[in-house]
Short mmCIF file of C-alpha atoms in Angstrom, two decimals:
data_model
loop_
_atom_site.label_atom_id
_atom_site.label_comp_id
_atom_site.label_asym_id
_atom_site.label_seq_id
_atom_site.Cartn_x
_atom_site.Cartn_y
_atom_site.Cartn_z
CA MET U 25 -164.91 -30.66 95.42
CA ASP U 26 -162.73 -28.63 92.84
CA LEU U 27 -160.37 -26.46 94.41
CA ARG U 28 -160.00 -24.63 90.69
CA PHE U 29 -160.76 -20.95 90.53
CA THR U 30 -163.31 -19.76 88.47
CA PRO U 31 -161.83 -17.35 85.41
CA GLU U 32 -163.99 -14.65 87.52
CA GLU U 33 -161.76 -15.14 90.74
CA ILE U 34 -158.74 -15.45 88.76
CA ALA U 35 -159.42 -11.57 87.40
CA PHE U 36 -160.25 -10.75 91.08
CA ARG U 37 -156.70 -11.88 92.35
CA ASP U 38 -154.71 -10.44 89.43
CA ASP U 39 -156.74 -6.98 90.17
CA LEU U 40 -155.63 -7.16 93.66
CA ARG U 41 -151.74 -7.98 92.93
CA ARG U 42 -151.51 -4.64 90.62
CA PHE U 43 -153.05 -2.89 92.92
CA PHE U 44 -150.83 -4.15 95.89
CA ARG U 45 -147.57 -4.37 93.63
CA GLU U 46 -148.44 -0.02 92.49
CA LYS U 47 -150.37 1.19 95.21
CA VAL U 48 -147.71 0.62 97.78
CA PRO U 49 -144.87 1.78 98.93
CA ALA U 50 -142.11 -0.33 97.67
CA GLU U 51 -139.71 0.73 100.92
CA ILE U 52 -141.59 -0.46 102.79
CA ARG U 53 -142.95 -3.58 101.24
CA ARG U 54 -139.24 -4.46 101.11
CA LYS U 55 -139.27 -4.03 104.49
CA VAL U 56 -142.16 -6.70 105.21
CA ALA U 57 -140.07 -9.04 102.79
CA GLU U 58 -137.39 -8.45 104.85
CA GLY U 59 -139.11 -9.46 108.91
CA ARG U 60 -138.14 -5.68 109.51
CA HIS U 61 -140.09 -3.78 112.03
CA LEU U 62 -141.63 -1.11 110.89
CA ASP U 63 -142.39 2.25 112.05
CA ARG U 64 -145.84 4.00 113.30
CA GLU U 65 -145.96 5.64 110.12
CA ASP U 66 -145.01 3.47 107.36
CA ILE U 67 -147.65 1.45 109.42
CA ILE U 68 -150.23 4.28 108.96
CA THR U 69 -149.38 5.66 105.34
CA SER U 70 -150.22 1.32 104.00
CA HIS U 71 -153.40 1.38 105.95
CA ARG U 72 -154.53 4.11 104.69
CA ILE U 73 -153.78 3.63 101.39
CA LEU U 74 -155.71 0.21 101.59
CA ASN U 75 -159.01 2.12 103.26
CA ALA U 76 -158.95 4.68 100.38
CA ALA U 77 -159.01 1.44 98.08
CA GLY U 78 -161.52 -0.01 100.48
CA LEU U 79 -159.38 -2.92 101.34
CA ALA U 80 -158.52 -2.31 104.30
CA THR U 81 -161.50 -3.39 106.47
CA PRO U 82 -163.61 -5.55 103.96
CA ASN U 83 -164.71 -8.67 107.39
CA TRP U 84 -166.93 -5.50 107.87
CA PRO U 85 -170.64 -5.12 107.47
CA VAL U 86 -171.19 -3.44 104.12
CA ALA U 87 -173.04 -0.73 105.85
CA TRP U 88 -169.26 0.08 107.32
CA GLY U 89 -167.55 0.10 104.44
CA GLY U 90 -167.48 -3.77 104.33
CA LYS U 91 -167.16 -6.09 101.43
CA ASP U 92 -169.77 -8.52 100.51
CA TRP U 93 -167.27 -11.19 98.73
CA SER U 94 -167.31 -15.20 98.92
CA PRO U 95 -165.09 -16.98 101.45
CA VAL U 96 -162.71 -17.53 98.24
CA GLN U 97 -162.52 -14.06 97.60
CA ARG U 98 -161.98 -13.36 101.19
CA TYR U 99 -158.63 -15.71 100.63
CA LEU U 100 -157.62 -14.17 97.61
CA TYR U 101 -157.17 -11.72 99.25
CA THR U 102 -156.05 -12.04 102.30
CA GLU U 103 -152.92 -14.48 100.00
CA GLU U 104 -152.37 -11.63 97.55
CA LEU U 105 -151.86 -9.19 100.03
CA GLN U 106 -149.24 -11.34 102.55
CA ARG U 107 -147.47 -12.94 99.37
CA ALA U 108 -146.60 -9.11 98.07
CA ALA U 109 -145.93 -7.79 100.95
CA VAL U 110 -147.82 -5.08 101.95
CA PRO U 111 -148.84 -4.60 105.50
CA LEU U 112 -151.90 -6.10 107.44
CA PRO U 113 -154.18 -3.20 108.37
CA LEU U 114 -153.94 -2.49 111.58
CA GLN U 115 -155.57 -6.47 113.02
CA PHE U 116 -156.41 -4.35 116.28
CA ASN U 117 -158.49 -1.75 114.66
CA VAL U 118 -160.00 -4.11 111.42
CA PHE U 119 -160.36 -7.99 112.65
CA MET U 120 -160.67 -6.75 116.96
CA VAL U 121 -162.44 -3.81 117.83
CA GLY U 122 -164.38 -2.48 114.40
CA PRO U 123 -166.03 -6.14 113.98
CA VAL U 124 -166.86 -6.01 117.69
CA ILE U 125 -168.41 -2.15 117.54
CA ALA U 126 -170.47 -2.66 114.72
CA ALA U 127 -172.11 -6.13 116.31
CA PHE U 128 -172.63 -5.13 119.88
CA GLY U 129 -171.77 -1.09 120.18
CA SER U 130 -174.32 2.00 120.26
CA GLU U 131 -175.52 3.21 117.14
CA GLU U 132 -173.28 6.83 118.78
CA GLN U 133 -170.88 4.21 119.12
CA LYS U 134 -170.81 3.60 115.08
CA ARG U 135 -170.63 6.91 114.47
CA LYS U 136 -168.46 7.76 116.89
CA PHE U 137 -165.53 4.93 116.68
CA LEU U 138 -166.16 3.24 113.07
CA PRO U 139 -164.88 5.69 110.37
CA ALA U 140 -162.54 6.44 112.77
CA THR U 141 -160.92 3.41 112.99
CA ALA U 142 -161.82 2.09 109.88
CA ASN U 143 -158.58 5.00 108.27
CA LEU U 144 -156.85 4.68 111.41
CA ASP U 145 -157.28 7.84 113.15
CA ILE U 146 -157.60 6.32 115.93
CA TRP U 147 -154.68 3.57 116.46
CA TRP U 148 -156.32 1.14 119.87
CA CYS U 149 -154.70 -1.54 120.67
CA GLN U 150 -155.54 -4.74 123.14
CA GLY U 151 -156.24 -5.04 127.28
CA PHE U 152 -156.75 -8.96 127.63
CA SER U 153 -153.98 -10.92 128.52
CA GLU U 154 -152.90 -10.01 132.62
CA PRO U 155 -150.50 -11.07 134.65
CA GLY U 156 -151.85 -14.90 135.76
CA ALA U 157 -154.66 -15.18 133.20
CA GLY U 158 -153.18 -15.08 129.01
CA SER U 159 -154.76 -18.61 128.20
CA ASP U 160 -156.93 -18.65 131.22
CA LEU U 161 -158.45 -15.11 130.52
CA ALA U 162 -161.75 -15.78 132.56
CA SER U 163 -159.60 -15.21 135.67
CA LEU U 164 -158.33 -11.41 134.83
CA ARG U 165 -158.70 -9.56 138.14
CA THR U 166 -158.13 -5.52 136.55
CA SER U 167 -161.82 -4.01 138.32
CA ALA U 168 -164.31 -1.68 137.05
CA GLU U 169 -166.12 -0.48 139.94
CA LYS U 170 -169.74 2.41 139.23
CA ARG U 171 -168.45 5.11 141.07
CA ASP U 172 -170.14 8.93 141.20
CA GLY U 173 -171.81 8.30 136.89
CA LYS U 174 -168.52 6.28 136.40
CA TYR U 175 -166.13 3.13 135.79
CA ILE U 176 -163.54 3.11 138.45
CA VAL U 177 -160.79 1.23 136.45
CA SER U 178 -157.96 -0.66 138.12
CA GLY U 179 -155.48 -3.15 136.93
CA GLN U 180 -152.92 -4.10 135.25
CA LYS U 181 -152.45 -5.63 131.28
CA ALA U 182 -149.73 -7.19 129.85
CA TRP U 183 -148.01 -8.33 125.83
CA THR U 184 -150.39 -4.76 124.97
CA THR U 185 -148.93 -5.29 121.22
CA LEU U 186 -147.84 -1.09 119.91
CA GLY U 187 -149.75 0.37 123.18
CA GLN U 188 -147.09 2.70 122.73
CA HIS U 189 -148.66 3.75 119.34
CA ALA U 190 -152.58 3.02 121.01
CA ASP U 191 -155.19 5.73 121.17
CA TRP U 192 -157.88 4.07 122.88
CA ILE U 193 -157.37 0.62 123.41
CA PHE U 194 -160.25 -1.66 124.35
CA CYS U 195 -160.32 -3.69 127.53
CA LEU U 196 -162.38 -6.42 129.09
CA VAL U 197 -162.91 -5.88 132.88
CA ARG U 198 -164.02 -7.31 135.83
CA THR U 199 -168.23 -5.42 136.96
CA ASP U 200 -168.84 -8.28 139.01
CA LYS U 201 -166.14 -9.89 141.74
CA GLU U 202 -169.54 -12.00 142.94
CA ALA U 203 -170.05 -14.24 139.46
CA LYS U 204 -169.16 -16.73 138.06
CA LYS U 205 -165.67 -15.56 136.47
CA GLN U 206 -166.71 -15.43 132.43
CA ARG U 207 -170.18 -13.65 133.70
CA GLY U 208 -168.48 -11.09 135.64
CA ILE U 209 -166.59 -9.46 132.55
CA SER U 210 -167.59 -6.16 130.14
CA PHE U 211 -165.38 -5.04 126.91
CA LEU U 212 -165.32 -1.11 128.08
CA LEU U 213 -163.58 1.36 125.44
CA ILE U 214 -160.67 2.97 127.33
CA ASP U 215 -159.07 6.99 126.26
CA MET U 216 -154.78 5.81 126.53
CA LYS U 217 -154.96 9.80 127.38
CA THR U 218 -157.05 9.82 130.61
CA PRO U 219 -155.01 9.97 133.58
CA GLY U 220 -154.39 7.02 136.07
CA ILE U 221 -152.88 5.22 132.88
CA THR U 222 -149.03 4.48 132.58
CA VAL U 223 -147.72 2.21 129.44
CA ARG U 224 -143.65 0.37 130.29
CA PRO U 225 -141.73 -0.69 127.40
CA VAL U 226 -140.89 -4.41 127.28
CA ILE U 227 -138.09 -5.41 124.72
CA THR U 228 -138.96 -8.39 123.70
CA ILE U 229 -135.69 -11.69 122.99
CA ASP U 230 -135.50 -9.63 118.95
CA GLY U 231 -134.36 -6.67 121.29
CA ALA U 232 -137.55 -4.41 120.00
CA HIS U 233 -139.78 -2.55 121.21
CA GLU U 234 -142.87 -4.07 120.70
CA VAL U 235 -145.27 -5.21 123.50
CA ASN U 236 -145.94 -3.28 126.84
CA GLU U 237 -147.04 -3.48 129.96
CA VAL U 238 -150.42 -1.61 130.52
CA PHE U 239 -151.04 0.29 134.13
CA PHE U 240 -154.59 2.07 135.14
CA ASP U 241 -155.08 3.28 137.98
CA ASP U 242 -158.07 4.86 139.02
CA VAL U 243 -158.31 5.55 135.60
CA GLU U 244 -162.40 7.50 135.30
CA VAL U 245 -163.84 5.52 132.36
CA PRO U 246 -167.78 7.36 131.65
CA MET U 247 -170.79 4.51 131.47
CA GLU U 248 -171.29 5.26 127.75
CA ASN U 249 -168.12 4.05 126.30
CA LEU U 250 -169.17 0.25 127.85
CA VAL U 251 -169.52 -1.93 124.59
CA GLY U 252 -173.36 -3.68 124.87
CA GLU U 253 -174.79 -5.05 128.17
CA GLU U 254 -173.19 -5.54 131.56
CA ASN U 255 -171.14 -8.16 132.43
CA ARG U 256 -171.24 -9.95 128.74
CA GLY U 257 -168.17 -9.81 127.56
CA TRP U 258 -167.34 -12.74 127.65
CA ASP U 259 -168.97 -13.36 124.55
CA TYR U 260 -168.23 -10.15 122.76
CA ALA U 261 -164.59 -10.91 122.75
CA LYS U 262 -164.79 -14.65 122.06
CA PHE U 263 -166.57 -13.21 119.02
CA LEU U 264 -163.57 -11.01 118.30
CA LEU U 265 -160.91 -14.38 118.76
CA ALA U 266 -162.95 -15.48 116.15
CA ASN U 267 -161.96 -12.43 114.05
CA GLU U 268 -158.90 -12.32 115.11
CA ARG U 269 -157.80 -15.76 114.07
CA THR U 270 -159.06 -15.05 110.90
CA GLY U 271 -156.20 -15.80 108.08
CA ILE U 272 -153.61 -17.35 111.52
CA ALA U 273 -152.00 -19.99 109.17
CA ARG U 274 -150.73 -17.17 106.73
CA ILE U 275 -149.34 -19.01 103.92
CA GLY U 276 -149.14 -16.54 102.18
CA LEU U 277 -146.61 -15.18 104.23
CA SER U 278 -145.36 -18.46 104.18
CA LYS U 279 -144.11 -18.57 101.09
CA GLN U 280 -142.73 -15.31 100.32
CA ARG U 281 -139.83 -15.45 102.70
CA LEU U 282 -139.83 -19.06 100.91
CA ALA U 283 -139.61 -17.79 97.67
CA ARG U 284 -137.01 -15.76 99.14
CA ALA U 285 -134.79 -17.89 100.72
CA LYS U 286 -134.15 -19.84 97.98
CA ARG U 287 -133.49 -16.53 95.65
CA LEU U 288 -131.03 -15.19 98.46
CA ALA U 289 -129.21 -18.93 98.54
CA ARG U 290 -128.43 -18.94 94.88
CA GLU U 291 -126.69 -15.87 94.97
CA THR U 292 -125.14 -17.09 98.82
CA GLU U 293 -121.34 -18.89 99.01
CA ALA U 294 -120.46 -21.05 101.22
CA GLY U 295 -117.31 -23.91 100.96
CA GLY U 296 -116.91 -22.95 97.09
CA ARG U 297 -120.28 -23.30 95.87
CA THR U 298 -124.05 -21.84 96.36
CA LEU U 299 -126.33 -22.82 99.48
CA TRP U 300 -128.62 -23.90 96.22
CA GLU U 301 -125.61 -26.07 95.48
CA ASP U 302 -125.90 -28.39 98.65
CA GLY U 303 -128.72 -30.92 98.64
CA ASP U 304 -129.71 -31.35 102.30
CA PHE U 305 -130.58 -27.39 101.68
CA ARG U 306 -132.91 -28.08 98.85
CA ARG U 307 -133.99 -30.96 100.43
CA ARG U 308 -135.57 -29.14 102.91
CA VAL U 309 -137.04 -26.41 100.31
CA ALA U 310 -139.44 -29.33 99.06
CA GLU U 311 -140.40 -30.45 102.19
CA LEU U 312 -141.35 -27.14 103.37
CA GLU U 313 -142.54 -26.19 99.83
CA VAL U 314 -144.63 -30.05 100.50
CA GLY U 315 -146.01 -29.07 103.86
CA LEU U 316 -147.62 -25.27 102.92
CA LYS U 317 -149.28 -27.20 99.64
CA ALA U 318 -150.62 -29.32 102.07
CA LEU U 319 -151.59 -27.02 104.59
CA GLU U 320 -153.22 -24.51 100.80
CA ILE U 321 -154.91 -26.84 100.48
CA THR U 322 -156.60 -27.58 104.16
CA GLN U 323 -157.25 -23.71 104.12
CA MET U 324 -159.05 -24.08 100.54
CA ARG U 325 -161.27 -27.06 101.83
CA VAL U 326 -161.98 -24.99 104.77
CA VAL U 327 -162.98 -21.96 102.79
CA ALA U 328 -164.33 -23.93 100.74
CA ASN U 329 -167.30 -25.72 104.14
CA GLN U 330 -167.56 -21.95 105.29
CA ARG U 331 -170.63 -21.34 102.78
CA HIS U 332 -172.86 -24.09 104.36
CA ARG U 333 -171.21 -22.80 108.19
CA ASP U 334 -172.70 -20.44 110.89
CA ALA U 335 -170.69 -17.64 110.14
CA ASP U 336 -170.34 -16.13 113.57
CA LYS U 337 -169.05 -19.62 114.07
CA PRO U 338 -165.35 -20.68 112.77
CA ASP U 339 -165.02 -23.88 112.11
CA PRO U 340 -162.78 -26.41 114.56
CA ALA U 341 -160.09 -26.70 111.79
CA SER U 342 -158.41 -23.42 111.91
CA SER U 343 -156.92 -25.00 115.32
CA ILE U 344 -154.94 -27.02 112.05
CA LEU U 345 -154.66 -24.03 110.24
CA LYS U 346 -152.73 -22.39 113.66
CA ILE U 347 -150.48 -25.02 114.21
CA LYS U 348 -149.38 -26.44 111.11
CA GLY U 349 -149.08 -22.87 110.35
CA SER U 350 -147.41 -21.34 113.06
CA GLU U 351 -144.99 -24.25 112.37
CA LEU U 352 -144.71 -23.93 108.94
CA GLN U 353 -143.99 -19.82 109.89
CA GLN U 354 -141.04 -20.50 111.70
CA ALA U 355 -139.61 -23.27 109.56
CA THR U 356 -139.00 -20.21 106.99
CA THR U 357 -137.94 -17.31 109.76
CA GLU U 358 -135.27 -20.51 110.42
CA LEU U 359 -134.03 -21.07 106.64
CA LEU U 360 -133.18 -17.95 106.16
CA LEU U 361 -131.80 -17.81 108.86
CA GLU U 362 -128.85 -20.63 107.76
CA VAL U 363 -128.74 -19.05 104.40
CA ALA U 364 -127.68 -15.80 106.74
CA GLY U 365 -124.98 -18.43 108.32
CA PRO U 366 -122.48 -16.01 109.97
CA TYR U 367 -123.81 -13.63 108.45
CA ALA U 368 -126.79 -13.08 110.97
CA LEU U 369 -124.62 -12.35 113.89
CA PRO U 370 -125.75 -8.71 114.92
CA ALA U 371 -123.13 -6.51 113.80
CA PRO U 372 -123.14 -2.17 113.99
CA GLU U 373 -121.52 -2.00 110.52
CA HIS U 374 -125.07 -0.98 109.03
CA ASP U 375 -125.89 1.83 111.38
CA ARG U 376 -122.48 2.91 111.36
CA PRO U 377 -121.75 6.76 112.56
CA GLU U 378 -121.10 9.27 110.30
CA GLY U 379 -117.55 9.54 108.46
CA TRP U 380 -117.42 5.99 109.28
CA ASN U 381 -115.86 4.34 105.31
CA GLU U 382 -114.39 1.19 106.29
CA PRO U 383 -117.19 -1.05 103.81
CA ALA U 384 -119.13 -3.72 105.14
CA VAL U 385 -118.41 -6.94 105.45
CA SER U 386 -121.76 -8.41 105.52
CA PRO U 387 -125.17 -8.02 102.85
CA GLU U 388 -127.75 -5.55 104.81
CA TRP U 389 -129.70 -8.07 104.21
CA ALA U 390 -128.87 -10.14 106.83
CA ASP U 391 -129.40 -8.00 109.89
CA ALA U 392 -132.73 -8.55 110.32
CA ALA U 393 -132.37 -13.07 109.18
CA ALA U 394 -131.22 -13.74 113.75
CA PRO U 395 -134.33 -10.54 115.50
CA LEU U 396 -136.77 -11.95 112.43
CA TYR U 397 -136.24 -15.38 114.14
CA PHE U 398 -136.80 -14.96 117.21
CA ASN U 399 -139.49 -12.80 117.80
CA TYR U 400 -141.59 -15.56 115.35
CA ARG U 401 -141.39 -17.91 118.27
CA LYS U 402 -144.34 -16.41 119.47
CA VAL U 403 -146.84 -17.46 117.01
CA SER U 404 -146.67 -20.90 118.51
CA ILE U 405 -148.63 -19.08 121.61
CA TYR U 406 -150.31 -15.87 120.46
CA GLY U 407 -153.79 -16.18 118.86
CA GLY U 408 -154.23 -19.61 121.42
CA SER U 409 -151.59 -21.34 121.99
CA ASN U 410 -150.46 -24.39 119.92
CA GLU U 411 -151.11 -26.68 123.18
CA ILE U 412 -154.18 -24.67 123.10
CA GLN U 413 -155.43 -25.53 119.61
CA ARG U 414 -154.68 -29.58 119.74
CA ASN U 415 -157.09 -29.44 122.70
CA ILE U 416 -159.52 -27.86 120.41
CA ILE U 417 -158.86 -31.20 117.71
CA ALA U 418 -159.27 -33.25 120.06
CA LYS U 419 -162.11 -32.04 121.78
CA ALA U 420 -163.75 -30.90 118.32
CA PHE U 421 -162.46 -34.44 116.34
CA LEU U 422 -161.17 -36.55 117.74
CA GLY U 423 -164.24 -36.51 121.10
CA LEU U 424 -162.09 -36.81 123.58
#
């Protein structure tokens, strides 16, 4: 199998590199490179720059702004986006609800939602997980009962990422309590301004407000906000999750962080010499580089095989990419934490009150090392936990 890029693919890659470097604000890319949380306006700004160039929704149907790219071009797009430390287009819009509406929504829903979703004029959040319904999502209990020509939604959603910014939420709700678990679920679009919706923050281990709880207390939802057919939401959710896991290995992101750790190690002294002069440190870097190269080759093989597979059916090998990719993401954040050393301890000196004139003791970049490390404990859980992925491998490859 020839995994080399053609001259045309190399030119395509170079054009992307140039665009990401020149068009996306350097300050936003700096925040991403340092692992700092982006504010709402940062995300909107970057997303709309990409959308104006036709680069926010390349995975959508061409009729709704997508690109007729080859699997290799899609791979290069994701790789270069991450290596340039450009924020990913908002995944809830681009990889989740947008493709579902494009595939299963009514023509009215497509006209109403898709252009606004592509440009982030509507910010979506995901209402899937619940207390007691995470890995076993089909056990969800949030209900939607028909009453007076509307759906009345009651229940609770958990781990709603960036829900504090959202205009709309796409939800899985139970519309038939008597049916088999997977068969009684529907896919609803709900305006977050509707009376009866309460959003409560959940502060994560890194001290950030990234996720939320969302409560529905007799929330009225127009019946035209049902996507597709009633009680077929599980099928649409599986389609969505296949899109969500696209690029989940994030090889480009790990490459960018590893390169940054090497650069900082050459600038950081420990015991009278730079950290880069430590043989054990360089050995760990070499191990990560070898792991990343092996993962990259594996992903290229998966990309090559996509030419011969049903596009709607994810390759079981993507489970391998998810497991190893998340492990390497966590390893690179641990390496950055080691480079920061004691300077990674929380310190208020870079958020000093007006008039403070004491010099900073630690480099500013070190402030983000510990929060980034703690936040990335999540990557082995979301998108299908690594334990679930191992079960998929056991079934698909080993026949167990």
